[in-house]
Each structure stands twice: as C-alpha cells, then as structure tokens.
C-alpha cells in the first residue's frame, strides 16, 4: 500500500492571512487539495455552492453532526462551519495531500481525531498589523473587526496546541516556512516505511 497523504491544517485569527496563504500554496503545489467546508452562513457575492463552501440550512448541518458526517465543526462568529469527514479520509487513504483552512476550535478537534494531522498556526506580526489587514480587506464592519481583534487575544493562548507557528509578516517568507514544514513532514520516519522495507531486504 502507498503512503497516506499529508493533512495540513492552516488556521489562526481572522485577517491573519490564512486565505491568502492557502491560495498561494495551491498555486505553487497543484497536488494539494483544499477540503470544501459545509456552512450555514449565507454566500457572499461571487461565492459558489460546492466551490467555496457547501451552503446549507441549520437543520441540514445539525443532521450532519448527528450522523457523524463531520470530522470537526464549530460555531464561528454566529455561523456553523464543518469539515465533511468522508472527503478527507478517502483522499488521505488514496495518498492525496489535503489542506483544511479552518478556525482554531476546529483545528484542535482534528488533532484529537487524527493525531498525524499537521497543525500550522498563522500568526500576525502584530496586533496593529492585524487591525490594518482587517480594515484593508473591507469585508467586515468596524464592530465586526473589533470583535475579531478581541477574539485574537484568547486565540493566541491556544497556539500552544499547534505543531508549528508561522508569522505571516512577508507572504513569501511565510510560504517558504510552510513549504519547509511540508518537506520535513514528508520525511518523517513513519512515512518512509516502504523505503526502509525495500532497502532492508537481503540482497536488494
Ligand atoms: P484570513 O483568511 O486569515 O481571514 P486574508 O487572507 O483574507 O485573512 O487576509 C486578510 C487581508 O490581509 C487581505 O486583504 C490580504 O490581502 C492581506 N494580507 C495577507 N497576507 C499579507 C501579508 N503577508 N502582508 C500584507 N497583507 C497581507
Ligand atoms: P468566512 O465566513 O470568512 O469564510 O470564514 C470564517 C471563519 O470560519 C474562518 O476563520 C475560517 O477559517 C473558518 N472556517 C471555514 N471553514 C471551516 C470549517 O470547516 N470548520 C471550522 N471549524 N472553521 C471553518
């Protein structure tokens, strides 16, 4: 059997650059597949069902929770978000590498269920810079931005449960660090059993 795929979980405070990082990772490495989350939030302009999210009513989302169809789920800023389990598990079994871009509560649930998942916390270089980025993105009201900045303090306290922390100061430096993490994780001894077996055969 081939090696299992790598499950890379990218998370961190809102506005820290997770989406920017994930899009750039996908451009640089076309074999990384992004899991599409389920959500009860309404689509924003331009968002497409089945591409950006699986948009659904709350009762359907709750049914998915009850039926154990979600690898993790969380209520984030008033809406529910969750990762469909079957896509992730099937893809990993087939040897495909998967990225999840999810919130911190969800990331820690993934680590509990799949300890081999690699959790990367994207941190902002400073609180002021985070505020500048949230304002610059123009996607949230002042009130919403204040809420997200307040959440950041508590979220930083959970960063200790992650495998890696990458500070997104310059996007290129952050991407270099994540590529280094992916390369190192691919070289983990437990992922290299086939080469050990192959080269430890007498006479081979
Ligand atoms: P998140 O997905 O974590 O909420 P985004 O990827 O939407 O964050 O980024 C928030 C804003 O910050 C966007 O306007 C994005 O263009 C900008 N941004 C992301 N990374 C950087 C960076 N390294 N330097 C400056 N601006 C950045
Ligand atoms: P947005 O509504 O801006 O697309 O996402 C809001 C937050 O929900 C972001 O922090 C994003 O990472 C998080 N999120 C998106 N999908 C999931 C998911 O499947 N599970 C969890 N736990 N969080 C998610």
CSV table of N, CA and C in Angstrom, one decimal, residues 20-157:
chain,number,residue,atom,x,y,z
A,20,UNK,N,-5.1,33.9,2.0
A,20,UNK,CA,-4.0,34.4,1.1
A,20,UNK,C,-3.0,33.3,1.0
A,21,UNK,N,-2.6,32.7,2.2
A,21,UNK,CA,-1.6,31.7,2.2
A,21,UNK,C,-2.0,30.4,1.5
A,22,UNK,N,-3.3,30.0,1.7
A,22,UNK,CA,-3.8,28.8,1.1
A,22,UNK,C,-3.9,28.9,-0.4
A,23,UNK,N,-4.3,30.1,-0.9
A,23,UNK,CA,-4.4,30.2,-2.3
A,23,UNK,C,-3.0,30.2,-2.9
A,24,UNK,N,-2.1,30.8,-2.3
A,24,UNK,CA,-0.7,30.7,-2.8
A,24,UNK,C,-0.1,29.3,-2.8
A,25,UNK,N,-0.4,28.6,-1.7
A,25,UNK,CA,0.1,27.2,-1.6
A,25,UNK,C,-0.5,26.4,-2.7
A,26,UNK,N,-1.8,26.6,-3.0
A,26,UNK,CA,-2.4,25.8,-4.1
A,26,UNK,C,-1.8,26.1,-5.5
A,27,UNK,N,-1.5,27.4,-5.7
A,27,UNK,CA,-0.9,27.8,-6.9
A,27,UNK,C,0.5,27.2,-7.1
A,28,UNK,N,1.2,27.1,-6.0
A,28,UNK,CA,2.6,26.6,-6.0
A,28,UNK,C,2.6,25.1,-6.1
A,29,UNK,N,1.6,24.4,-5.6
A,29,UNK,CA,1.6,23.0,-5.4
A,29,UNK,C,0.3,22.4,-5.8
A,30,UNK,N,0.1,22.1,-7.1
A,30,UNK,CA,-1.2,21.7,-7.6
A,30,UNK,C,-1.7,20.4,-7.0
A,31,UNK,N,-0.8,19.6,-6.3
A,31,UNK,CA,-1.3,18.3,-5.8
A,31,UNK,C,-1.9,18.5,-4.4
A,32,UNK,N,-1.8,19.7,-3.8
A,32,UNK,CA,-2.5,20.0,-2.5
A,32,UNK,C,-4.0,20.2,-2.8
A,33,UNK,N,-4.9,19.5,-2.2
A,33,UNK,CA,-6.3,19.7,-2.5
A,33,UNK,C,-6.9,20.3,-1.2
A,34,UNK,N,-7.8,21.3,-1.5
A,34,UNK,CA,-8.5,22.0,-0.4
A,34,UNK,C,-9.8,21.3,-0.1
A,35,UNK,N,-10.0,21.0,1.1
A,35,UNK,CA,-11.3,20.4,1.5
A,35,UNK,C,-12.4,21.6,1.5
A,36,UNK,N,-13.5,21.3,1.0
A,36,UNK,CA,-14.6,22.3,0.9
A,36,UNK,C,-15.5,22.1,2.2
A,37,UNK,N,-15.6,23.1,2.9
A,37,UNK,CA,-16.4,23.0,4.2
A,37,UNK,C,-17.9,23.2,4.0
A,38,UNK,N,-18.6,22.7,4.9
A,38,UNK,CA,-20.1,23.0,5.0
A,38,UNK,C,-20.3,24.2,5.9
A,39,UNK,N,-21.2,25.1,5.5
A,39,UNK,CA,-21.5,26.2,6.4
A,39,UNK,C,-23.0,26.6,6.4
A,40,UNK,N,-23.4,27.2,7.5
A,40,UNK,CA,-24.8,27.8,7.5
A,40,UNK,C,-24.8,29.3,7.2
A,41,UNK,N,-23.6,29.9,6.9
A,41,UNK,CA,-23.6,31.3,6.6
A,41,UNK,C,-24.1,31.5,5.1
A,42,UNK,N,-24.6,32.7,4.9
A,42,UNK,CA,-25.1,32.9,3.5
A,42,UNK,C,-23.9,33.2,2.6
A,43,UNK,N,-24.1,32.8,1.3
A,43,UNK,CA,-23.0,33.1,0.4
A,43,UNK,C,-22.7,34.6,0.2
A,44,UNK,N,-21.5,35.0,0.1
A,44,UNK,CA,-21.1,36.4,-0.2
A,44,UNK,C,-21.2,36.5,-1.8
A,45,UNK,N,-21.2,37.7,-2.2
A,45,UNK,CA,-21.2,38.0,-3.7
A,45,UNK,C,-20.1,37.2,-4.4
A,46,UNK,N,-20.5,36.5,-5.4
A,46,UNK,CA,-19.5,35.7,-6.2
A,46,UNK,C,-19.2,34.3,-5.6
A,47,UNK,N,-19.6,34.0,-4.4
A,47,UNK,CA,-19.3,32.7,-3.9
A,47,UNK,C,-20.3,31.7,-4.5
A,48,UNK,N,-19.7,30.5,-4.8
A,48,UNK,CA,-20.5,29.4,-5.5
A,48,UNK,C,-20.6,28.2,-4.6
A,49,UNK,N,-21.8,27.7,-4.5
A,49,UNK,CA,-22.1,26.5,-3.7
A,49,UNK,C,-21.3,25.3,-4.3
A,50,UNK,N,-20.6,24.6,-3.5
A,50,UNK,CA,-19.8,23.4,-3.9
A,50,UNK,C,-18.4,23.8,-4.4
A,51,UNK,N,-18.2,25.1,-4.5
A,51,UNK,CA,-16.8,25.6,-4.8
A,51,UNK,C,-16.2,26.2,-3.6
A,52,UNK,N,-16.9,27.3,-3.1
A,52,UNK,CA,-16.3,28.0,-1.9
A,52,UNK,C,-16.7,27.3,-0.6
A,53,UNK,N,-17.9,26.9,-0.6
A,53,UNK,CA,-18.5,26.1,0.6
A,53,UNK,C,-19.6,25.3,0.1
A,54,UNK,N,-20.1,24.4,0.9
A,54,UNK,CA,-21.4,23.8,0.7
A,54,UNK,C,-22.4,24.6,1.6
A,55,UNK,N,-23.2,25.5,1.0
A,55,UNK,CA,-24.0,26.3,1.8
A,55,UNK,C,-25.3,25.5,2.2
A,56,UNK,N,-25.7,25.6,3.4
A,56,UNK,CA,-26.9,24.8,3.8
A,56,UNK,C,-27.6,25.4,5.0
A,57,UNK,N,-28.9,25.0,5.2
A,57,UNK,CA,-29.7,25.4,6.3
A,57,UNK,C,-29.2,24.7,7.6
A,58,UNK,N,-29.5,25.4,8.7
A,58,UNK,CA,-29.0,24.9,10.0
A,58,UNK,C,-29.5,23.4,10.3
A,59,UNK,N,-30.8,23.1,9.9
A,59,UNK,CA,-31.3,21.8,10.3
A,59,UNK,C,-30.5,20.7,9.5
A,60,UNK,N,-30.1,21.0,8.3
A,60,UNK,CA,-29.3,20.0,7.5
A,60,UNK,C,-27.9,19.9,8.1
A,61,UNK,N,-27.3,21.0,8.6
A,61,UNK,CA,-26.0,21.0,9.2
A,61,UNK,C,-26.1,20.2,10.5
A,62,UNK,N,-27.1,20.4,11.3
A,62,UNK,CA,-27.3,19.7,12.5
A,62,UNK,C,-27.4,18.2,12.3
A,63,UNK,N,-28.1,17.8,11.2
A,63,UNK,CA,-28.3,16.4,10.9
A,63,UNK,C,-26.9,15.8,10.5
A,64,UNK,N,-26.1,16.6,9.8
A,64,UNK,CA,-24.7,16.1,9.5
A,64,UNK,C,-23.9,15.8,10.8
A,65,UNK,N,-24.1,16.7,11.8
A,65,UNK,CA,-23.4,16.5,13.1
A,65,UNK,C,-23.9,15.2,13.7
A,66,UNK,N,-25.2,15.1,13.8
A,66,UNK,CA,-25.9,13.9,14.4
A,66,UNK,C,-25.4,12.6,13.8
A,67,UNK,N,-25.3,12.6,12.4
A,67,UNK,CA,-25.0,11.4,11.7
A,67,UNK,C,-23.5,11.2,11.7
A,68,UNK,N,-22.7,12.0,12.3
A,68,UNK,CA,-21.2,11.8,12.4
A,68,UNK,C,-20.5,12.0,11.1
A,69,UNK,N,-21.2,12.9,10.2
A,69,UNK,CA,-20.6,13.1,8.9
A,69,UNK,C,-19.5,14.2,8.9
A,70,UNK,N,-19.3,14.9,10.1
A,70,UNK,CA,-18.3,16.0,10.1
A,70,UNK,C,-17.0,15.5,10.9
A,71,UNK,N,-15.9,15.8,10.4
A,71,UNK,CA,-14.6,15.5,11.1
A,71,UNK,C,-14.5,16.4,12.3
A,72,UNK,N,-14.9,17.7,12.1
A,72,UNK,CA,-14.9,18.7,13.1
A,72,UNK,C,-16.0,19.7,12.7
A,73,UNK,N,-16.4,20.5,13.7
A,73,UNK,CA,-17.3,21.6,13.4
A,73,UNK,C,-17.2,22.6,14.5
A,74,UNK,N,-17.6,23.8,14.2
A,74,UNK,CA,-17.5,24.9,15.2
A,74,UNK,C,-18.5,26.0,14.8
A,75,UNK,N,-18.9,26.8,15.9
A,75,UNK,CA,-19.7,28.0,15.6
A,75,UNK,C,-18.7,29.1,15.6
A,76,UNK,N,-18.6,29.8,14.5
A,76,UNK,CA,-17.6,30.9,14.3
A,76,UNK,C,-18.4,32.2,14.0
A,77,UNK,N,-18.3,33.2,14.8
A,77,UNK,CA,-18.9,34.5,14.6
A,77,UNK,C,-20.4,34.3,14.2
A,78,UNK,N,-21.1,33.4,14.9
A,78,UNK,CA,-22.6,33.2,14.7
A,78,UNK,C,-23.0,32.2,13.7
A,79,UNK,N,-22.1,31.7,12.9
A,79,UNK,CA,-22.5,30.7,11.9
A,79,UNK,C,-21.8,29.3,12.2
A,80,UNK,N,-22.4,28.3,11.7
A,80,UNK,CA,-21.7,27.0,11.8
A,80,UNK,C,-20.9,26.6,10.6
A,81,UNK,N,-19.7,26.0,10.9
A,81,UNK,CA,-18.8,25.6,9.8
A,81,UNK,C,-18.3,24.2,10.2
A,82,UNK,N,-18.1,23.3,9.2
A,82,UNK,CA,-17.6,22.0,9.5
A,82,UNK,C,-17.0,21.3,8.3
A,83,UNK,N,-16.1,20.4,8.6
A,83,UNK,CA,-15.4,19.7,7.5
A,83,UNK,C,-16.0,18.3,7.2
A,84,UNK,N,-16.5,18.1,6.0
A,84,UNK,CA,-17.1,16.7,5.7
A,84,UNK,C,-16.0,15.7,5.8
A,85,UNK,N,-16.3,14.7,6.6
A,85,UNK,CA,-15.3,13.7,7.0
A,85,UNK,C,-14.9,12.8,5.8
A,86,UNK,N,-15.9,12.3,5.0
A,86,UNK,CA,-15.6,11.3,4.0
A,86,UNK,C,-14.6,11.8,3.0
A,87,UNK,N,-14.6,13.0,2.6
A,87,UNK,CA,-13.7,13.5,1.6
A,87,UNK,C,-12.3,13.5,2.1
A,88,UNK,N,-12.1,13.9,3.3
A,88,UNK,CA,-10.7,14.0,3.9
A,88,UNK,C,-10.2,12.6,4.1
A,89,UNK,N,-11.0,11.7,4.7
A,89,UNK,CA,-10.5,10.4,5.0
A,89,UNK,C,-10.2,9.6,3.7
A,90,UNK,N,-11.1,9.7,2.7
A,90,UNK,CA,-10.9,9.0,1.4
A,90,UNK,C,-9.6,9.5,0.7
A,91,UNK,N,-9.5,10.8,0.7
A,91,UNK,CA,-8.3,11.4,0.0
A,91,UNK,C,-7.0,11.0,0.6
A,92,UNK,N,-7.0,11.0,2.0
A,92,UNK,CA,-5.8,10.6,2.7
A,92,UNK,C,-5.4,9.2,2.4
A,93,UNK,N,-6.4,8.3,2.4
A,93,UNK,CA,-6.2,6.9,2.2
A,93,UNK,C,-5.6,6.7,0.8
A,94,UNK,N,-6.1,7.5,-0.2
A,94,UNK,CA,-5.6,7.4,-1.6
A,94,UNK,C,-4.2,8.0,-1.7
A,95,UNK,N,-3.7,8.6,-0.7
A,95,UNK,CA,-2.3,9.2,-0.7
A,95,UNK,C,-2.3,10.6,-1.2
A,96,UNK,N,-3.5,11.3,-1.2
A,96,UNK,CA,-3.5,12.7,-1.6
A,96,UNK,C,-3.3,13.6,-0.4
A,97,UNK,N,-2.6,14.7,-0.7
A,97,UNK,CA,-2.3,15.7,0.4
A,97,UNK,C,-3.5,16.7,0.4
A,98,UNK,N,-4.0,17.0,1.6
A,98,UNK,CA,-5.2,17.8,1.8
A,98,UNK,C,-4.8,19.0,2.7
A,99,UNK,N,-5.4,20.2,2.3
A,99,UNK,CA,-5.3,21.3,3.2
A,99,UNK,C,-6.7,21.6,3.8
A,100,UNK,N,-6.8,21.9,5.1
A,100,UNK,CA,-8.0,22.5,5.7
A,100,UNK,C,-7.7,23.9,6.1
A,101,UNK,N,-8.6,24.8,5.8
A,101,UNK,CA,-8.5,26.2,6.3
A,101,UNK,C,-9.7,26.4,7.2
A,102,UNK,N,-9.4,26.2,8.5
A,102,UNK,CA,-10.5,26.2,9.5
A,102,UNK,C,-10.1,27.0,10.7
A,103,UNK,N,-11.1,27.2,11.6
A,103,UNK,CA,-10.8,28.0,12.8
A,103,UNK,C,-10.1,27.2,13.8
A,104,UNK,N,-9.7,27.8,14.9
A,104,UNK,CA,-8.9,27.2,15.9
A,104,UNK,C,-9.6,26.1,16.7
A,105,UNK,N,-10.8,26.3,17.0
A,105,UNK,CA,-11.6,25.2,17.8
A,105,UNK,C,-11.6,24.0,16.9
A,106,UNK,N,-11.9,24.1,15.6
A,106,UNK,CA,-11.9,23.0,14.7
A,106,UNK,C,-10.6,22.3,14.5
A,107,UNK,N,-9.5,23.1,14.4
A,107,UNK,CA,-8.2,22.5,14.2
A,107,UNK,C,-7.8,21.6,15.4
A,108,UNK,N,-8.2,22.1,16.6
A,108,UNK,CA,-7.8,21.2,17.8
A,108,UNK,C,-8.6,19.9,17.8
A,109,UNK,N,-9.9,20.0,17.3
A,109,UNK,CA,-10.7,18.8,17.2
A,109,UNK,C,-10.1,17.8,16.2
A,110,UNK,N,-9.5,18.3,15.1
A,110,UNK,CA,-8.9,17.5,14.1
A,110,UNK,C,-7.7,16.7,14.7
A,111,UNK,N,-6.9,17.5,15.5
A,111,UNK,CA,-5.7,16.9,16.1
A,111,UNK,C,-6.1,15.7,17.0
A,112,UNK,N,-7.2,15.9,17.7
A,112,UNK,CA,-7.7,14.8,18.6
A,112,UNK,C,-8.1,13.6,17.8
A,113,UNK,N,-8.8,13.8,16.7
A,113,UNK,CA,-9.3,12.6,15.9
A,113,UNK,C,-8.2,12.0,15.0
A,114,UNK,N,-7.4,12.9,14.4
A,114,UNK,CA,-6.3,12.4,13.5
A,114,UNK,C,-5.0,13.0,14.0
A,115,UNK,N,-4.3,12.4,15.0
A,115,UNK,CA,-3.1,13.0,15.6
A,115,UNK,C,-2.0,13.2,14.5
A,116,UNK,N,-2.0,12.5,13.4
A,116,UNK,CA,-1.0,12.7,12.4
A,116,UNK,C,-1.2,14.0,11.6
A,117,UNK,N,-2.3,14.7,11.8
A,117,UNK,CA,-2.6,16.0,11.1
A,117,UNK,C,-1.5,17.0,11.6
A,118,UNK,N,-1.1,17.8,10.6
A,118,UNK,CA,0.0,18.8,10.9
A,118,UNK,C,-0.7,20.2,11.1
A,119,UNK,N,-0.7,20.7,12.3
A,119,UNK,CA,-1.4,22.0,12.6
A,119,UNK,C,-0.5,23.2,12.5
A,120,UNK,N,-0.8,24.1,11.6
A,120,UNK,CA,0.0,25.3,11.4
A,120,UNK,C,-0.8,26.5,11.8
A,121,UNK,N,-0.3,27.2,12.8
A,121,UNK,CA,-1.0,28.4,13.3
A,121,UNK,C,-0.3,29.6,12.5
A,122,UNK,N,-1.2,30.4,11.8
A,122,UNK,CA,-0.7,31.6,11.1
A,122,UNK,C,-0.9,32.7,12.0
A,123,UNK,N,0.2,33.3,12.5
A,123,UNK,CA,0.1,34.5,13.4
A,123,UNK,C,0.4,35.8,12.7
A,124,UNK,N,-0.3,36.9,13.1
A,124,UNK,CA,0.0,38.2,12.5
A,124,UNK,C,1.3,38.7,13.1
A,125,UNK,N,2.1,39.6,12.4
A,125,UNK,CA,3.3,40.1,13.0
A,125,UNK,C,3.0,41.0,14.2
A,126,UNK,N,1.8,41.6,14.3
A,126,UNK,CA,1.5,42.4,15.5
A,126,UNK,C,0.0,42.7,15.5
A,127,UNK,N,-0.5,43.2,16.6
A,127,UNK,CA,-2.0,43.4,16.7
A,127,UNK,C,-2.3,44.6,15.8
A,128,UNK,N,-1.4,45.6,15.7
A,128,UNK,CA,-1.7,46.7,14.8
A,128,UNK,C,-1.8,46.3,13.4
A,129,UNK,N,-0.9,45.4,13.0
A,129,UNK,CA,-0.9,45.0,11.6
A,129,UNK,C,-2.2,44.2,11.3
A,130,UNK,N,-2.6,43.4,12.3
A,130,UNK,CA,-3.8,42.6,12.1
A,130,UNK,C,-5.0,43.5,11.9
A,131,UNK,N,-5.0,44.6,12.7
A,131,UNK,CA,-6.1,45.6,12.5
A,131,UNK,C,-6.1,46.2,11.1
A,132,UNK,N,-4.9,46.6,10.7
A,132,UNK,CA,-4.7,47.2,9.4
A,132,UNK,C,-5.2,46.3,8.3
A,133,UNK,N,-4.9,44.9,8.4
A,133,UNK,CA,-5.3,44.0,7.4
A,133,UNK,C,-6.8,43.8,7.4
A,134,UNK,N,-7.4,43.7,8.6
A,134,UNK,CA,-8.9,43.6,8.7
A,134,UNK,C,-9.6,44.8,8.1
A,135,UNK,N,-9.0,46.0,8.3
A,135,UNK,CA,-9.6,47.2,7.8
A,135,UNK,C,-9.4,47.2,6.3
A,136,UNK,N,-8.2,46.8,5.8
A,136,UNK,CA,-7.9,46.9,4.4
A,136,UNK,C,-8.7,45.9,3.6
A,137,UNK,N,-9.1,44.8,4.2
A,137,UNK,CA,-9.9,43.8,3.4
A,137,UNK,C,-11.3,44.3,3.1
A,138,UNK,N,-11.8,45.3,3.8
A,138,UNK,CA,-13.1,45.9,3.6
A,138,UNK,C,-14.2,44.9,3.5
A,139,UNK,N,-14.1,43.8,4.2
A,139,UNK,CA,-15.2,42.8,4.2
A,139,UNK,C,-16.1,42.8,5.4
A,140,UNK,N,-15.6,43.5,6.5
A,140,UNK,CA,-16.3,43.5,7.7
A,140,UNK,C,-16.6,44.9,8.3
A,141,UNK,N,-17.6,45.0,9.1
A,141,UNK,CA,-17.9,46.3,9.7
A,141,UNK,C,-16.9,46.6,10.8
A,142,UNK,N,-16.8,47.9,11.2
A,142,UNK,CA,-15.9,48.3,12.3
A,142,UNK,C,-16.2,47.4,13.6
A,143,UNK,N,-17.5,47.2,13.8
A,143,UNK,CA,-17.9,46.5,15.0
A,143,UNK,C,-17.4,45.0,14.9
A,144,UNK,N,-17.6,44.5,13.7
A,144,UNK,CA,-17.2,43.1,13.5
A,144,UNK,C,-15.6,43.0,13.7
A,145,UNK,N,-14.9,44.0,13.2
A,145,UNK,CA,-13.5,44.0,13.3
A,145,UNK,C,-13.0,44.0,14.7
A,146,UNK,N,-13.7,44.9,15.5
A,146,UNK,CA,-13.4,45.0,17.0
A,146,UNK,C,-13.6,43.6,17.6
A,147,UNK,N,-14.7,42.9,17.2
A,147,UNK,CA,-15.0,41.6,17.8
A,147,UNK,C,-13.9,40.6,17.5
A,148,UNK,N,-13.4,40.7,16.2
A,148,UNK,CA,-12.4,39.7,15.8
A,148,UNK,C,-11.0,40.0,16.5
A,149,UNK,N,-10.7,41.3,16.7
A,149,UNK,CA,-9.5,41.7,17.4
A,149,UNK,C,-9.5,41.2,18.8
A,150,UNK,N,-10.7,41.4,19.4
A,150,UNK,CA,-10.8,40.9,20.9
A,150,UNK,C,-10.6,39.4,21.0
A,151,UNK,N,-11.1,38.7,20.0
A,151,UNK,CA,-11.0,37.2,20.0
A,151,UNK,C,-9.6,36.8,19.9
A,152,UNK,N,-8.8,37.6,19.2
A,152,UNK,CA,-7.4,37.2,18.9
A,152,UNK,C,-6.6,36.9,20.1
A,153,UNK,N,-6.8,37.7,21.2
A,153,UNK,CA,-6.0,37.5,22.4
A,153,UNK,C,-6.2,36.1,23.0
A,154,UNK,N,-7.5,35.7,23.0
A,154,UNK,CA,-7.8,34.3,23.6
A,154,UNK,C,-7.3,33.3,22.6
A,155,UNK,N,-7.4,33.5,21.3
A,155,UNK,CA,-7.0,32.6,20.3
A,155,UNK,C,-5.5,32.3,20.4
A,156,UNK,N,-4.7,33.4,20.7
A,156,UNK,CA,-3.2,33.2,20.8
A,156,UNK,C,-2.9,32.2,21.9
A,157,UNK,N,-3.7,32.2,22.9
A,157,UNK,CA,-3.4,31.3,24.1
A,157,UNK,C,-3.6,29.8,23.6
